mmCIF file of C-alpha atoms in Angstrom:
data_model
loop_
_atom_site.group_PDB
_atom_site.id
_atom_site.type_symbol
_atom_site.label_atom_id
_atom_site.label_comp_id
_atom_site.label_asym_id
_atom_site.label_seq_id
_atom_site.Cartn_x
_atom_site.Cartn_y
_atom_site.Cartn_z
ATOM 1 C CA UNK W 146 114.511 82.400 100.125
ATOM 2 C CA UNK W 147 111.139 83.963 100.983
ATOM 3 C CA UNK W 148 111.015 86.807 103.441
ATOM 4 C CA UNK W 149 107.755 87.304 105.322
ATOM 5 C CA UNK W 150 107.451 91.028 106.061
ATOM 6 C CA UNK W 151 103.947 90.994 107.494
ATOM 7 C CA UNK W 152 105.246 91.282 111.065
ATOM 8 C CA UNK W 153 107.318 94.352 110.164
ATOM 9 C CA UNK W 154 106.052 97.915 110.043
ATOM 10 C CA UNK W 155 106.033 99.642 106.661
ATOM 11 C CA UNK W 156 109.129 101.700 105.998
ATOM 12 C CA UNK W 157 112.850 101.259 105.725
ATOM 13 C CA UNK W 158 114.601 98.142 107.023
ATOM 14 C CA UNK W 159 118.013 96.516 106.546
ATOM 15 C CA UNK W 160 118.503 92.982 105.208
ATOM 16 C CA UNK W 161 121.893 91.421 106.006
ATOM 17 C CA UNK W 162 123.456 88.241 104.548
ATOM 18 C CA UNK W 163 126.546 86.281 105.559
ATOM 19 C CA UNK W 164 128.352 83.825 103.280
ATOM 20 C CA UNK W 165 130.839 81.066 104.200
ATOM 21 C CA UNK W 166 133.235 78.990 102.095
ATOM 22 C CA UNK W 167 134.938 75.644 102.754
ATOM 23 C CA UNK W 168 137.966 77.401 104.271
ATOM 24 C CA UNK W 169 135.811 79.125 106.893
ATOM 25 C CA UNK W 170 136.195 82.490 105.218
ATOM 26 C CA UNK W 171 133.202 84.732 105.599
ATOM 27 C CA UNK W 172 131.771 87.784 103.874
ATOM 28 C CA UNK W 173 128.815 89.915 104.795
ATOM 29 C CA UNK W 174 126.635 92.325 102.870
ATOM 30 C CA UNK W 175 123.596 94.361 103.666
ATOM 31 C CA UNK W 176 120.922 96.153 101.694
ATOM 32 C CA UNK W 177 118.480 98.833 102.853
ATOM 33 C CA UNK W 178 115.023 98.209 101.432
ATOM 34 C CA UNK W 179 111.500 99.539 101.828
ATOM 35 C CA UNK W 180 108.767 97.365 103.306
ATOM 36 C CA UNK W 181 105.271 98.042 102.027
ATOM 37 C CA UNK W 182 102.911 95.335 103.151
ATOM 38 C CA UNK W 183 99.956 94.821 100.855
ATOM 39 C CA UNK W 184 96.748 95.915 102.520
ATOM 40 C CA UNK W 185 93.960 93.626 101.328
ATOM 41 C CA UNK W 186 90.625 95.381 101.839
ATOM 42 C CA UNK W 187 87.428 93.396 102.261
ATOM 43 C CA UNK W 188 86.127 91.845 99.056
ATOM 44 C CA UNK W 189 82.704 93.288 99.742
ATOM 45 C CA UNK W 190 81.482 96.591 101.124
ATOM 46 C CA UNK W 191 81.157 96.633 104.892
ATOM 47 C CA UNK W 192 78.928 99.691 104.624
ATOM 48 C CA UNK W 193 77.317 101.225 101.522
ATOM 49 C CA UNK W 194 76.174 104.791 101.962
ATOM 50 C CA UNK W 195 73.291 106.451 100.138
ATOM 51 C CA UNK W 196 73.910 108.306 96.888
ATOM 52 C CA UNK W 197 72.671 111.387 98.773
ATOM 53 C CA UNK W 198 75.193 111.016 101.596
ATOM 54 C CA UNK W 199 76.625 114.299 102.816
ATOM 55 C CA UNK W 200 80.301 115.003 103.360
ATOM 56 C CA UNK W 201 79.658 114.890 107.124
ATOM 57 C CA UNK W 202 78.094 111.439 106.778
ATOM 58 C CA UNK W 203 81.105 110.175 104.818
ATOM 59 C CA UNK W 204 83.493 111.651 107.391
ATOM 60 C CA UNK W 205 81.644 110.010 110.285
ATOM 61 C CA UNK W 206 81.513 106.647 108.517
ATOM 62 C CA UNK W 207 85.246 106.635 107.810
ATOM 63 C CA UNK W 208 86.365 107.879 111.200
ATOM 64 C CA UNK W 209 84.225 105.423 113.128
ATOM 65 C CA UNK W 210 84.487 102.314 110.944
ATOM 66 C CA UNK W 211 86.133 99.153 112.257
ATOM 67 C CA UNK W 212 89.687 98.417 111.162
ATOM 68 C CA UNK W 213 89.992 96.638 107.789
ATOM 69 C CA UNK W 214 86.511 97.619 106.711
ATOM 70 C CA UNK W 215 85.282 99.227 103.470
ATOM 71 C CA UNK W 216 82.888 102.147 103.170
ATOM 72 C CA UNK W 217 81.434 102.289 99.661
ATOM 73 C CA UNK W 218 79.846 105.105 97.693
ATOM 74 C CA UNK W 219 77.363 104.490 94.863
ATOM 75 C CA UNK W 220 78.780 105.479 91.482
ATOM 76 C CA UNK W 221 77.449 108.383 89.455
ATOM 77 C CA UNK W 222 77.432 111.000 92.202
ATOM 78 C CA UNK W 223 79.724 113.870 93.156
ATOM 79 C CA UNK W 224 79.841 113.876 96.951
ATOM 80 C CA UNK W 225 81.636 117.196 97.351
ATOM 81 C CA UNK W 226 84.546 117.925 99.659
ATOM 82 C CA UNK W 227 85.441 115.600 102.521
ATOM 83 C CA UNK W 228 87.573 116.430 105.586
ATOM 84 C CA UNK W 229 89.019 113.801 107.915
ATOM 85 C CA UNK W 230 90.470 114.246 111.396
ATOM 86 C CA UNK W 231 91.051 110.918 113.100
ATOM 87 C CA UNK W 232 94.121 109.045 114.243
ATOM 88 C CA UNK W 233 92.969 105.496 113.544
ATOM 89 C CA UNK W 234 94.868 102.327 114.457
ATOM 90 C CA UNK W 235 94.060 100.362 111.272
ATOM 91 C CA UNK W 236 93.048 100.998 107.694
ATOM 92 C CA UNK W 237 89.551 101.842 106.489
ATOM 93 C CA UNK W 238 88.921 101.969 102.729
ATOM 94 C CA UNK W 239 86.686 104.421 100.862
ATOM 95 C CA UNK W 240 85.802 103.214 97.368
ATOM 96 C CA UNK W 241 83.223 103.297 94.582
ATOM 97 C CA UNK W 242 80.673 100.545 94.201
ATOM 98 C CA UNK W 243 81.765 100.208 90.576
ATOM 99 C CA UNK W 244 84.749 101.476 88.573
ATOM 100 C CA UNK W 245 85.868 104.949 89.579
ATOM 101 C CA UNK W 246 82.305 106.192 89.435
ATOM 102 C CA UNK W 247 82.057 107.964 92.796
ATOM 103 C CA UNK W 248 83.538 111.475 92.770
ATOM 104 C CA UNK W 249 85.032 113.362 95.705
ATOM 105 C CA UNK W 250 85.860 117.041 95.193
ATOM 106 C CA UNK W 251 88.687 117.584 97.681
ATOM 107 C CA UNK W 252 89.947 115.365 100.474
ATOM 108 C CA UNK W 253 91.499 117.288 103.359
ATOM 109 C CA UNK W 254 93.460 115.327 105.935
ATOM 110 C CA UNK W 255 94.200 116.951 109.278
ATOM 111 C CA UNK W 256 97.494 116.662 111.125
ATOM 112 C CA UNK W 257 96.132 113.737 113.139
ATOM 113 C CA UNK W 258 94.819 111.680 110.212
ATOM 114 C CA UNK W 259 96.096 108.117 109.984
ATOM 115 C CA UNK W 260 95.170 104.862 108.257
ATOM 116 C CA UNK W 261 92.876 105.991 105.455
ATOM 117 C CA UNK W 262 92.800 104.295 102.072
ATOM 118 C CA UNK W 263 91.179 105.784 98.942
ATOM 119 C CA UNK W 264 90.465 103.184 96.271
ATOM 120 C CA UNK W 265 88.791 103.377 92.853
ATOM 121 C CA UNK W 266 87.549 106.963 93.127
ATOM 122 C CA UNK W 267 87.563 110.079 90.965
ATOM 123 C CA UNK W 268 89.067 112.814 93.101
ATOM 124 C CA UNK W 269 89.135 116.484 92.186
ATOM 125 C CA UNK W 270 88.548 118.581 89.132
ATOM 126 C CA UNK W 271 90.703 119.851 86.277
ATOM 127 C CA UNK W 272 92.969 122.818 87.140
ATOM 128 C CA UNK W 273 92.659 122.251 90.897
ATOM 129 C CA UNK W 274 96.081 123.150 92.293
ATOM 130 C CA UNK W 275 95.951 120.287 94.803
ATOM 131 C CA UNK W 276 92.885 118.204 95.383
ATOM 132 C CA UNK W 277 94.150 116.086 98.226
ATOM 133 C CA UNK W 278 95.728 118.178 100.946
ATOM 134 C CA UNK W 279 97.211 116.832 104.172
ATOM 135 C CA UNK W 280 98.419 118.654 107.220
ATOM 136 C CA UNK W 281 101.663 117.997 109.008
ATOM 137 C CA UNK W 282 102.073 114.436 110.297
ATOM 138 C CA UNK W 283 99.294 112.772 108.249
ATOM 139 C CA UNK W 284 100.554 109.185 108.007
ATOM 140 C CA UNK W 285 99.636 105.735 106.740
ATOM 141 C CA UNK W 286 97.680 107.090 103.785
ATOM 142 C CA UNK W 287 97.088 105.070 100.613
ATOM 143 C CA UNK W 288 95.690 106.332 97.311
ATOM 144 C CA UNK W 289 95.180 103.498 94.823
ATOM 145 C CA UNK W 290 93.440 102.765 91.523
ATOM 146 C CA UNK W 291 91.973 106.254 91.327
ATOM 147 C CA UNK W 292 91.664 109.137 88.890
ATOM 148 C CA UNK W 293 92.961 112.399 90.350
ATOM 149 C CA UNK W 294 94.778 115.643 89.697
ATOM 150 C CA UNK W 295 97.252 115.399 92.551
ATOM 151 C CA UNK W 296 97.990 115.649 96.234
ATOM 152 C CA UNK W 297 100.427 117.265 98.632
ATOM 153 C CA UNK W 298 101.732 115.859 101.921
ATOM 154 C CA UNK W 299 103.467 118.207 104.316
ATOM 155 C CA UNK W 300 106.258 117.888 106.904
ATOM 156 C CA UNK W 301 106.721 114.539 108.660
ATOM 157 C CA UNK W 302 104.188 112.644 106.528
ATOM 158 C CA UNK W 303 105.043 108.958 106.820
ATOM 159 C CA UNK W 304 104.085 105.737 105.076
ATOM 160 C CA UNK W 305 102.263 107.068 102.033
ATOM 161 C CA UNK W 306 101.455 104.868 99.050
ATOM 162 C CA UNK W 307 100.250 106.005 95.606
ATOM 163 C CA UNK W 308 99.712 102.995 93.341
ATOM 164 C CA UNK W 309 97.813 102.250 90.173
ATOM 165 C CA UNK W 310 96.427 105.768 89.742
ATOM 166 C CA UNK W 311 95.893 107.969 86.698
ATOM 167 C CA UNK W 312 97.190 111.509 87.345
ATOM 168 C CA UNK W 313 96.297 114.233 84.836
ATOM 169 C CA UNK W 314 95.800 118.001 84.535
ATOM 170 C CA UNK W 315 97.923 118.499 87.639
ATOM 171 C CA UNK W 316 99.626 121.399 89.316
ATOM 172 C CA UNK W 317 102.134 119.192 91.083
ATOM 173 C CA UNK W 318 100.760 115.690 90.611
ATOM 174 C CA UNK W 319 102.472 114.497 93.789
ATOM 175 C CA UNK W 320 104.257 116.779 96.225
ATOM 176 C CA UNK W 321 105.925 115.657 99.433
ATOM 177 C CA UNK W 322 106.836 119.112 100.661
ATOM 178 C CA UNK W 323 108.907 120.389 103.545
ATOM 179 C CA UNK W 324 112.150 122.336 104.071
ATOM 180 C CA UNK W 325 115.441 121.604 105.771
ATOM 181 C CA UNK W 326 114.098 123.425 108.842
ATOM 182 C CA UNK W 327 111.269 120.940 109.438
ATOM 183 C CA UNK W 328 110.950 117.225 109.992
ATOM 184 C CA UNK W 329 111.343 115.249 106.742
ATOM 185 C CA UNK W 330 108.675 113.155 105.127
ATOM 186 C CA UNK W 331 109.661 109.500 104.938
ATOM 187 C CA UNK W 332 108.730 106.014 103.750
ATOM 188 C CA UNK W 333 106.982 107.144 100.570
ATOM 189 C CA UNK W 334 106.106 104.814 97.670
ATOM 190 C CA UNK W 335 104.913 105.894 94.218
ATOM 191 C CA UNK W 336 104.389 102.782 92.113
ATOM 192 C CA UNK W 337 102.620 101.674 88.963
ATOM 193 C CA UNK W 338 100.914 104.994 88.171
ATOM 194 C CA UNK W 339 100.356 106.819 84.895
ATOM 195 C CA UNK W 340 101.147 110.540 84.853
ATOM 196 C CA UNK W 341 99.759 112.337 81.833
ATOM 197 C CA UNK W 342 100.695 115.903 80.913
ATOM 198 C CA UNK W 343 100.290 118.729 80.348
ATOM 199 C CA UNK W 344 100.875 119.523 84.016
ATOM 200 C CA UNK W 345 101.157 122.886 85.749
ATOM 201 C CA UNK W 346 104.393 122.150 87.595
ATOM 202 C CA UNK W 347 106.485 119.061 88.399
ATOM 203 C CA UNK W 348 104.859 115.682 88.092
ATOM 204 C CA UNK W 349 106.574 114.633 91.351
ATOM 205 C CA UNK W 350 108.292 117.041 93.734
ATOM 206 C CA UNK W 351 110.067 115.691 96.828
ATOM 207 C CA UNK W 352 111.754 117.906 99.388
ATOM 208 C CA UNK W 353 113.883 116.923 102.410
ATOM 209 C CA UNK W 354 112.850 113.279 102.320
ATOM 210 C CA UNK W 355 113.930 109.924 103.690
ATOM 211 C CA UNK W 356 113.287 106.590 101.954
ATOM 212 C CA UNK W 357 111.403 107.233 98.703
ATOM 213 C CA UNK W 358 110.654 104.557 96.102
ATOM 214 C CA UNK W 359 109.414 105.691 92.655
ATOM 215 C CA UNK W 360 108.917 102.523 90.630
ATOM 216 C CA UNK W 361 107.261 101.245 87.444
ATOM 217 C CA UNK W 362 105.445 104.460 86.563
ATOM 218 C CA UNK W 363 104.752 105.992 83.147
ATOM 219 C CA UNK W 364 105.395 109.719 82.703
ATOM 220 C CA UNK W 365 104.009 110.951 79.413
ATOM 221 C CA UNK W 366 103.883 114.384 77.764
ATOM 222 C CA UNK W 367 105.611 116.367 80.498
ATOM 223 C CA UNK W 368 105.479 119.717 78.682
ATOM 224 C CA UNK W 369 106.981 123.133 79.290
ATOM 225 C CA UNK W 370 104.081 125.428 78.475
ATOM 226 C CA UNK W 371 101.980 128.332 79.677
ATOM 227 C CA UNK W 372 99.193 127.441 82.101
ATOM 228 C CA UNK W 373 96.371 129.108 84.044
ATOM 229 C CA UNK W 374 97.564 130.919 87.168
ATOM 230 C CA UNK W 375 95.327 128.566 89.155
ATOM 231 C CA UNK W 376 97.943 125.917 88.366
ATOM 232 C CA UNK W 377 101.191 127.875 88.520
ATOM 233 C CA UNK W 378 101.600 131.272 90.139
ATOM 234 C CA UNK W 379 103.603 132.814 87.274
ATOM 235 C CA UNK W 380 101.578 131.220 84.480
ATOM 236 C CA UNK W 381 104.505 129.074 83.247
ATOM 237 C CA UNK W 382 104.925 125.382 83.807
ATOM 238 C CA UNK W 383 108.206 124.588 85.588
ATOM 239 C CA UNK W 384 107.888 121.024 84.562
ATOM 240 C CA UNK W 385 110.258 118.351 85.754
ATOM 241 C CA UNK W 386 109.128 114.757 85.815
ATOM 242 C CA UNK W 387 110.804 114.332 89.207
ATOM 243 C CA UNK W 388 112.371 117.240 91.058
ATOM 244 C CA UNK W 389 114.204 116.837 94.350
ATOM 245 C CA UNK W 390 115.014 119.909 96.451
ATOM 246 C CA UNK W 391 116.526 120.566 99.909
ATOM 247 C CA UNK W 392 118.262 117.153 99.980
ATOM 248 C CA UNK W 393 117.232 113.726 101.195
ATOM 249 C CA UNK W 394 118.350 110.132 101.526
ATOM 250 C CA UNK W 395 117.594 106.691 100.132
ATOM 251 C CA UNK W 396 115.892 107.569 96.853
ATOM 252 C CA UNK W 397 115.223 104.804 94.343
ATOM 253 C CA UNK W 398 113.980 105.666 90.850
ATOM 254 C CA UNK W 399 113.519 102.322 89.107
ATOM 255 C CA UNK W 400 111.690 100.801 86.155
ATOM 256 C CA UNK W 401 110.009 104.008 85.024
ATOM 257 C CA UNK W 402 109.313 105.362 81.516
ATOM 258 C CA UNK W 403 109.686 109.061 80.662
ATOM 259 C CA UNK W 404 108.336 109.589 77.157
ATOM 260 C CA UNK W 405 107.525 112.346 74.680
ATOM 261 C CA UNK W 406 108.016 115.385 76.909
ATOM 262 C CA UNK W 407 109.555 118.835 76.507
ATOM 263 C CA UNK W 408 110.492 119.428 80.165
ATOM 264 C CA UNK W 409 113.287 118.238 82.443
ATOM 265 C CA UNK W 410 113.356 114.542 83.384
ATOM 266 C CA UNK W 411 114.875 113.301 86.651
ATOM 267 C CA UNK W 412 116.380 116.349 88.376
ATOM 268 C CA UNK W 413 117.763 116.665 91.921
ATOM 269 C CA UNK W 414 119.527 119.802 93.142
ATOM 270 C CA UNK W 415 119.616 122.459 95.885
ATOM 271 C CA UNK W 416 120.440 120.220 98.827
ATOM 272 C CA UNK W 417 120.539 122.421 101.923
ATOM 273 C CA UNK W 418 121.731 122.096 105.517
ATOM 274 C CA UNK W 419 119.332 122.950 108.301
ATOM 275 C CA UNK W 420 117.886 121.643 111.537
ATOM 276 C CA UNK W 421 116.753 118.501 109.686
ATOM 277 C CA UNK W 422 118.621 118.969 106.416
ATOM 278 C CA UNK W 423 121.392 116.619 105.282
ATOM 279 C CA UNK W 424 123.218 119.145 103.115
ATOM 280 C CA UNK W 425 123.401 116.541 100.304
ATOM 281 C CA UNK W 426 121.423 113.758 98.728
ATOM 282 C CA UNK W 427 122.555 110.411 100.064
ATOM 283 C CA UNK W 428 122.113 106.967 98.528
ATOM 284 C CA UNK W 429 120.491 107.673 95.160
ATOM 285 C CA UNK W 430 119.739 104.762 92.801
ATOM 286 C CA UNK W 431 118.541 105.291 89.223
ATOM 287 C CA UNK W 432 118.129 101.976 87.426
ATOM 288 C CA UNK W 433 116.248 100.179 84.654
ATOM 289 C CA UNK W 434 114.507 103.309 83.392
ATOM 290 C CA UNK W 435 113.528 104.210 79.823
ATOM 291 C CA UNK W 436 113.925 107.938 79.012
ATOM 292 C CA UNK W 437 113.197 108.429 75.317
ATOM 293 C CA UNK W 438 112.067 111.132 72.867
ATOM 294 C CA UNK W 439 112.000 114.130 75.205
ATOM 295 C CA UNK W 440 112.701 117.266 73.167
ATOM 296 C CA UNK W 441 112.134 120.997 73.112
ATOM 297 C CA UNK W 442 109.814 122.241 70.432
ATOM 298 C CA UNK W 443 108.794 125.610 68.974
ATOM 299 C CA UNK W 444 105.767 125.848 71.271
ATOM 300 C CA UNK W 445 107.782 125.463 74.502
ATOM 301 C CA UNK W 446 108.699 128.497 76.642
ATOM 302 C CA UNK W 447 112.331 129.026 77.617
ATOM 303 C CA UNK W 448 113.557 126.134 79.755
ATOM 304 C CA UNK W 449 113.929 126.593 83.489
ATOM 305 C CA UNK W 450 117.633 125.691 83.272
ATOM 306 C CA UNK W 451 119.434 126.145 79.954
ATOM 307 C CA UNK W 452 123.031 125.468 81.076
ATOM 308 C CA UNK W 453 124.445 126.983 77.912
ATOM 309 C CA UNK W 454 121.860 125.711 75.447
ATOM 310 C CA UNK W 455 118.134 125.515 74.913
ATOM 311 C CA UNK W 456 118.150 121.741 75.385
ATOM 312 C CA UNK W 457 116.348 120.017 78.215
ATOM 313 C CA UNK W 458 118.206 117.571 80.436
ATOM 314 C CA UNK W 459 116.664 114.095 80.756
ATOM 315 C CA UNK W 460 118.816 113.055 83.743
ATOM 316 C CA UNK W 461 120.425 115.661 86.007
ATOM 317 C CA UNK W 462 121.999 114.936 89.423
ATOM 318 C CA UNK W 463 123.732 117.472 91.687
ATOM 319 C CA UNK W 464 125.090 117.374 95.249
ATOM 320 C CA UNK W 465 124.708 113.670 95.923
ATOM 321 C CA UNK W 466 126.823 110.986 97.576
ATOM 322 C CA UNK W 467 126.689 107.242 96.859
ATOM 323 C CA UNK W 468 124.988 107.413 93.474
ATOM 324 C CA UNK W 469 124.202 104.307 91.430
ATOM 325 C CA UNK W 470 123.089 104.689 87.781
ATOM 326 C CA UNK W 471 122.596 101.254 86.234
ATOM 327 C CA UNK W 472 120.900 99.735 83.184
ATOM 328 C CA UNK W 473 119.068 102.825 81.933
ATOM 329 C CA UNK W 474 118.224 103.706 78.348
ATOM 330 C CA UNK W 475 118.491 107.470 77.823
ATOM 331 C CA UNK W 476 118.060 107.911 74.095
ATOM 332 C CA UNK W 477 116.838 110.292 71.402
ATOM 333 C CA UNK W 478 116.437 113.205 73.785
ATOM 334 C CA UNK W 479 117.221 116.864 73.163
ATOM 335 C CA UNK W 480 119.953 117.058 75.798
ATOM 336 C CA UNK W 481 122.463 114.940 77.662
ATOM 337 C CA UNK W 482 122.551 113.157 80.998
ATOM 338 C CA UNK W 483 124.526 115.327 83.402
ATOM 339 C CA UNK W 484 126.168 114.251 86.642
ATOM 340 C CA UNK W 485 127.463 117.548 87.985
ATOM 341 C CA UNK W 486 128.623 119.613 90.978
ATOM 342 C CA UNK W 487 129.109 117.894 94.299
ATOM 343 C CA UNK W 488 128.442 114.300 93.206
ATOM 344 C CA UNK W 489 130.713 111.813 95.003
ATOM 345 C CA UNK W 490 131.066 108.023 95.055
ATOM 346 C CA UNK W 491 129.126 107.506 91.837
ATOM 347 C CA UNK W 492 129.001 104.223 89.885
ATOM 348 C CA UNK W 493 127.613 104.426 86.327
ATOM 349 C CA UNK W 494 127.411 101.222 84.307
ATOM 350 C CA UNK W 495 125.444 99.257 81.709
ATOM 351 C CA UNK W 496 123.520 102.288 80.445
ATOM 352 C CA UNK W 497 122.646 103.262 76.899
ATOM 353 C CA UNK W 498 123.216 107.011 76.383
#
């Protein structure tokens, strides 16, 4: 059966199936899944700007381009910082004419920004805390095939895609950040990226979220270590590969590799009630992941959470309902997988621990 999703908006949807047998008995089942339609940008540049284009010129070109068009920047130039403030109705792509050769310092997205796609760019500089910063409500944003040090999306960001990127020298590499008192961010996909440490804080931090898919990524060398205060306010890396805080629902962590680190692995805790808080994590799936050779060493500062020993924890889940942990390999790590306080309705099977 082939399901054509192109007529559906990106985000969460429910697929239902009904089965019949020869005795007229029936059974039904449903599955919540995330729809992320592939946006195919033009094969050629719609507009190619000059290598001397100013940030204002780039902003104007992107905000006024036709839907499904591509604005290209000649490689070999640093174009400085770009700010965008336009609620578009369809995607426009900004990309390099070759490789990731065009460099943007910082991309700032206003609260109104919608339907921007950043493809095959180098964004930001080493030790920048965040080099892609969005205001509340920035939605329908895609960052693909690029080299960057991270981004943050604030309350009520919707329909974000990060795919095929190389993240390195981050503070938080990706942060979808809000609290239980504000509208959650939702419909977020992080897929097929490489995250390379050392990083200043968590590689991915998600807070008060709905519908997050983290799939087929590589997380390498996530180290606990001291860092410049430009990356972490207290000069110490609080380094989880994935940290969830303030609760959320419908989180899928699937097909990822966590390798050769000295920090926490997958860690969700501190679910909180609030105006928009759920008080727990709901519907958490961790499946088909490889978590191998993550160990404390003599150069690592004290761990953020010791829980009675100096060992890190490769898989740590608190305060969650309807948890599925299937087909993972969690092996040769300095610490155990822990399913702890407040976890209900958990199914754990076919794992190697």
